[in-house]
């Protein structure tokens, strides 16, 4: 247990705080919540997050800043789409559309979240980029717990039990 480190196929439980390096604004944090548990090396986390935590022991805290290419990627202007407002008619019966609203489009490959960035009577402009795309991100991460993944977890590609999936 004590010689465990964060490595491929380990299950890591961490507390983390993510801030924007320029404004120091906290965009996400596990403080005051349950820590985050994930299977290392299975693309559950942004790539740079795992790379920077490799080799860390329980109780160790690391702080690092990731450029966008190691976090949520660069912004893709082709992921800004104009959608006829009539497509939103069923939704508008319940609530009015507003700029800044986050919605989920049902696409052929699955649900795709987007942000409404412009609104006219005819057209809704949706930004399908991740809200943190194009941004450098600073993380402060403390390792709370480490263990090896079970065969079943490795086969499924995610964590079972507390903090993970239940079947
Ligand atoms: Zn499973």
CSV table of C-alpha atoms and ligand atoms in Angstrom, one decimal:
chain,number,residue,atom,x,y,z
A,1,UNK,CA,0.0,0.0,0.0
A,2,UNK,CA,2.6,2.5,1.0
A,3,UNK,CA,4.8,2.0,-2.0
A,4,UNK,CA,1.9,2.6,-4.4
A,5,UNK,CA,2.3,5.4,-6.9
A,6,UNK,CA,0.0,6.8,-9.6
A,7,UNK,CA,0.6,4.6,-12.6
A,8,UNK,CA,-1.1,3.0,-15.5
A,9,UNK,CA,-4.0,0.8,-14.4
A,10,UNK,CA,-4.0,2.1,-10.8
A,11,UNK,CA,-7.2,3.6,-9.3
A,12,UNK,CA,-6.4,7.0,-7.9
A,13,UNK,CA,-8.5,9.1,-5.6
A,14,UNK,CA,-7.6,12.8,-5.5
A,15,UNK,CA,-8.7,16.1,-4.2
A,16,UNK,CA,-8.2,18.8,-6.8
A,17,UNK,CA,-8.7,22.5,-7.5
A,18,UNK,CA,-8.5,23.9,-11.0
A,19,UNK,CA,-7.9,27.6,-11.6
A,20,UNK,CA,-7.4,29.8,-14.6
A,21,UNK,CA,-3.8,31.0,-14.4
A,22,UNK,CA,-4.5,34.6,-15.4
A,23,UNK,CA,-7.7,35.4,-13.5
A,24,UNK,CA,-7.1,32.9,-10.6
A,25,UNK,CA,-10.8,32.0,-11.0
A,26,UNK,CA,-11.6,28.5,-9.7
A,27,UNK,CA,-13.4,26.6,-12.5
A,28,UNK,CA,-13.7,23.3,-10.7
A,29,UNK,CA,-12.8,21.9,-7.3
A,30,UNK,CA,-13.5,18.8,-5.2
A,31,UNK,CA,-13.1,20.8,-2.0
A,32,UNK,CA,-16.1,20.3,0.2
A,33,UNK,CA,-17.2,17.4,-1.9
A,34,UNK,CA,-16.2,13.8,-2.3
A,35,UNK,CA,-12.7,13.3,-3.8
A,36,UNK,CA,-12.5,12.2,-7.4
A,37,UNK,CA,-11.7,8.6,-8.2
A,38,UNK,CA,-10.5,7.5,-11.7
A,39,UNK,CA,-8.8,4.7,-13.5
A,40,UNK,CA,-5.3,5.9,-14.6
A,41,UNK,CA,-4.4,5.5,-18.3
A,42,UNK,CA,-8.0,5.0,-19.6
A,43,UNK,CA,-8.7,8.5,-21.0
A,44,UNK,CA,-11.0,9.4,-18.1
A,45,UNK,CA,-9.0,12.5,-17.4
A,46,UNK,CA,-7.5,15.2,-19.7
A,47,UNK,CA,-4.1,13.9,-20.9
A,48,UNK,CA,-1.8,16.4,-19.1
A,49,UNK,CA,-3.5,15.8,-15.7
A,50,UNK,CA,-2.5,12.1,-15.7
A,51,UNK,CA,1.0,12.8,-17.1
A,52,UNK,CA,1.7,15.3,-14.3
A,53,UNK,CA,0.5,13.0,-11.6
A,54,UNK,CA,2.4,9.9,-12.6
A,55,UNK,CA,4.6,8.6,-9.8
A,56,UNK,CA,2.9,10.6,-7.1
A,57,UNK,CA,2.4,8.9,-3.7
A,58,UNK,CA,-0.5,9.1,-1.2
A,59,UNK,CA,-0.4,12.4,0.6
A,60,UNK,CA,1.6,14.0,-2.1
A,61,UNK,CA,0.4,17.3,-3.5
A,62,UNK,CA,1.4,18.6,-7.0
A,63,UNK,CA,0.7,21.8,-8.7
A,64,UNK,CA,1.0,22.3,-12.5
A,65,UNK,CA,-0.2,24.4,-15.4
A,66,UNK,CA,-1.3,22.7,-18.6
A,67,UNK,CA,-1.4,24.5,-21.9
A,68,UNK,CA,-4.6,24.0,-23.9
A,69,UNK,CA,-3.2,21.2,-26.1
A,70,UNK,CA,-2.7,19.1,-22.9
A,71,UNK,CA,-6.0,20.0,-21.4
A,72,UNK,CA,-9.3,20.5,-23.4
A,73,UNK,CA,-7.6,21.2,-26.7
A,74,UNK,CA,-7.6,24.3,-28.9
A,75,UNK,CA,-10.8,26.0,-29.9
A,76,UNK,CA,-12.3,24.8,-33.2
A,77,UNK,CA,-14.2,27.5,-35.0
A,78,UNK,CA,-15.9,24.9,-37.1
A,79,UNK,CA,-17.5,23.7,-33.9
A,80,UNK,CA,-19.6,26.9,-33.9
A,81,UNK,CA,-22.9,26.1,-35.6
A,82,UNK,CA,-25.9,28.0,-36.7
A,83,UNK,CA,-29.1,26.2,-35.9
A,84,UNK,CA,-32.6,27.3,-37.1
A,85,UNK,CA,-34.5,28.5,-34.1
A,86,UNK,CA,-37.6,26.5,-35.1
A,87,UNK,CA,-35.6,23.4,-34.0
A,88,UNK,CA,-35.9,24.6,-30.5
A,89,UNK,CA,-39.7,25.1,-30.6
A,90,UNK,CA,-40.5,22.3,-28.2
A,91,UNK,CA,-38.0,23.6,-25.7
A,92,UNK,CA,-39.2,27.1,-25.9
A,93,UNK,CA,-42.6,26.1,-24.7
A,94,UNK,CA,-41.0,25.3,-21.3
A,95,UNK,CA,-38.3,28.0,-21.1
A,96,UNK,CA,-37.1,30.8,-23.3
A,97,UNK,CA,-33.7,30.6,-24.9
A,98,UNK,CA,-31.0,32.9,-23.6
A,99,UNK,CA,-27.5,33.8,-24.5
A,100,UNK,CA,-25.0,31.8,-22.3
A,101,UNK,CA,-27.4,29.0,-21.8
A,102,UNK,CA,-25.9,25.5,-21.9
A,103,UNK,CA,-27.9,22.9,-23.8
A,104,UNK,CA,-27.4,19.4,-25.1
A,105,UNK,CA,-28.1,18.5,-28.7
A,106,UNK,CA,-29.0,14.9,-29.6
A,107,UNK,CA,-26.6,14.1,-32.4
A,108,UNK,CA,-26.2,10.8,-34.3
A,109,UNK,CA,-23.1,9.9,-32.3
A,110,UNK,CA,-24.7,10.8,-29.0
A,111,UNK,CA,-25.5,13.9,-26.8
A,112,UNK,CA,-23.3,17.0,-27.6
A,113,UNK,CA,-23.4,19.8,-25.1
A,114,UNK,CA,-23.1,23.4,-26.4
A,115,UNK,CA,-23.4,27.0,-25.3
A,116,UNK,CA,-25.7,29.5,-26.9
A,117,UNK,CA,-23.5,32.4,-27.9
A,118,UNK,CA,-25.8,34.3,-30.2
A,119,UNK,CA,-29.5,34.5,-30.7
A,120,UNK,CA,-31.7,36.1,-33.3
A,121,UNK,CA,-35.4,35.5,-34.1
A,122,UNK,CA,-34.3,33.0,-36.8
A,123,UNK,CA,-31.0,31.5,-35.8
A,124,UNK,CA,-29.4,30.1,-32.6
A,125,UNK,CA,-25.6,30.1,-32.7
A,126,UNK,CA,-24.2,27.3,-30.6
A,127,UNK,CA,-20.6,26.8,-29.6
A,128,UNK,CA,-19.8,23.1,-29.3
A,129,UNK,CA,-16.3,23.7,-28.1
A,130,UNK,CA,-15.6,22.6,-24.5
A,131,UNK,CA,-16.1,25.6,-22.2
A,132,UNK,CA,-12.4,25.3,-21.3
A,133,UNK,CA,-11.1,24.8,-24.8
A,134,UNK,CA,-8.2,27.1,-25.7
A,135,UNK,CA,-7.4,27.8,-22.1
A,136,UNK,CA,-4.3,27.0,-20.0
A,137,UNK,CA,-5.4,25.4,-16.7
A,138,UNK,CA,-3.6,25.3,-13.3
A,139,UNK,CA,-4.3,22.3,-11.1
A,140,UNK,CA,-3.5,21.7,-7.4
A,141,UNK,CA,-3.9,18.0,-6.8
A,142,UNK,CA,-3.5,15.9,-3.6
A,143,UNK,CA,-3.4,12.1,-3.8
A,144,UNK,CA,-5.8,10.7,-1.2
A,145,UNK,CA,-5.8,7.0,-2.0
A,146,UNK,CA,-4.3,4.6,-4.4
A,147,UNK,CA,-4.9,0.9,-5.2
A,148,UNK,CA,-4.6,-1.5,-8.1
A,149,UNK,CA,-7.6,-1.8,-10.4
A,150,UNK,CA,-9.4,-5.1,-10.5
A,151,UNK,CA,-9.6,-7.3,-13.6
A,152,UNK,CA,-13.2,-6.3,-14.0
A,153,UNK,CA,-12.5,-2.6,-13.8
A,154,UNK,CA,-9.7,-2.9,-16.4
A,155,UNK,CA,-12.1,-4.8,-18.7
A,156,UNK,CA,-14.8,-2.1,-18.3
A,157,UNK,CA,-12.3,0.8,-18.5
A,158,UNK,CA,-13.8,2.5,-15.4
A,159,UNK,CA,-13.8,2.3,-11.6
A,160,UNK,CA,-16.4,0.3,-9.6
A,161,UNK,CA,-17.5,0.8,-6.0
A,162,UNK,CA,-17.3,4.0,-4.0
A,163,UNK,CA,-16.7,7.0,-6.3
A,164,UNK,CA,-17.1,4.9,-9.4
A,165,UNK,CA,-19.8,3.1,-11.4
A,166,UNK,CA,-22.3,0.6,-10.0
A,167,UNK,CA,-23.8,-2.1,-12.1
B,1,LIG,ZN1,-18.2,-1.5,-15.1
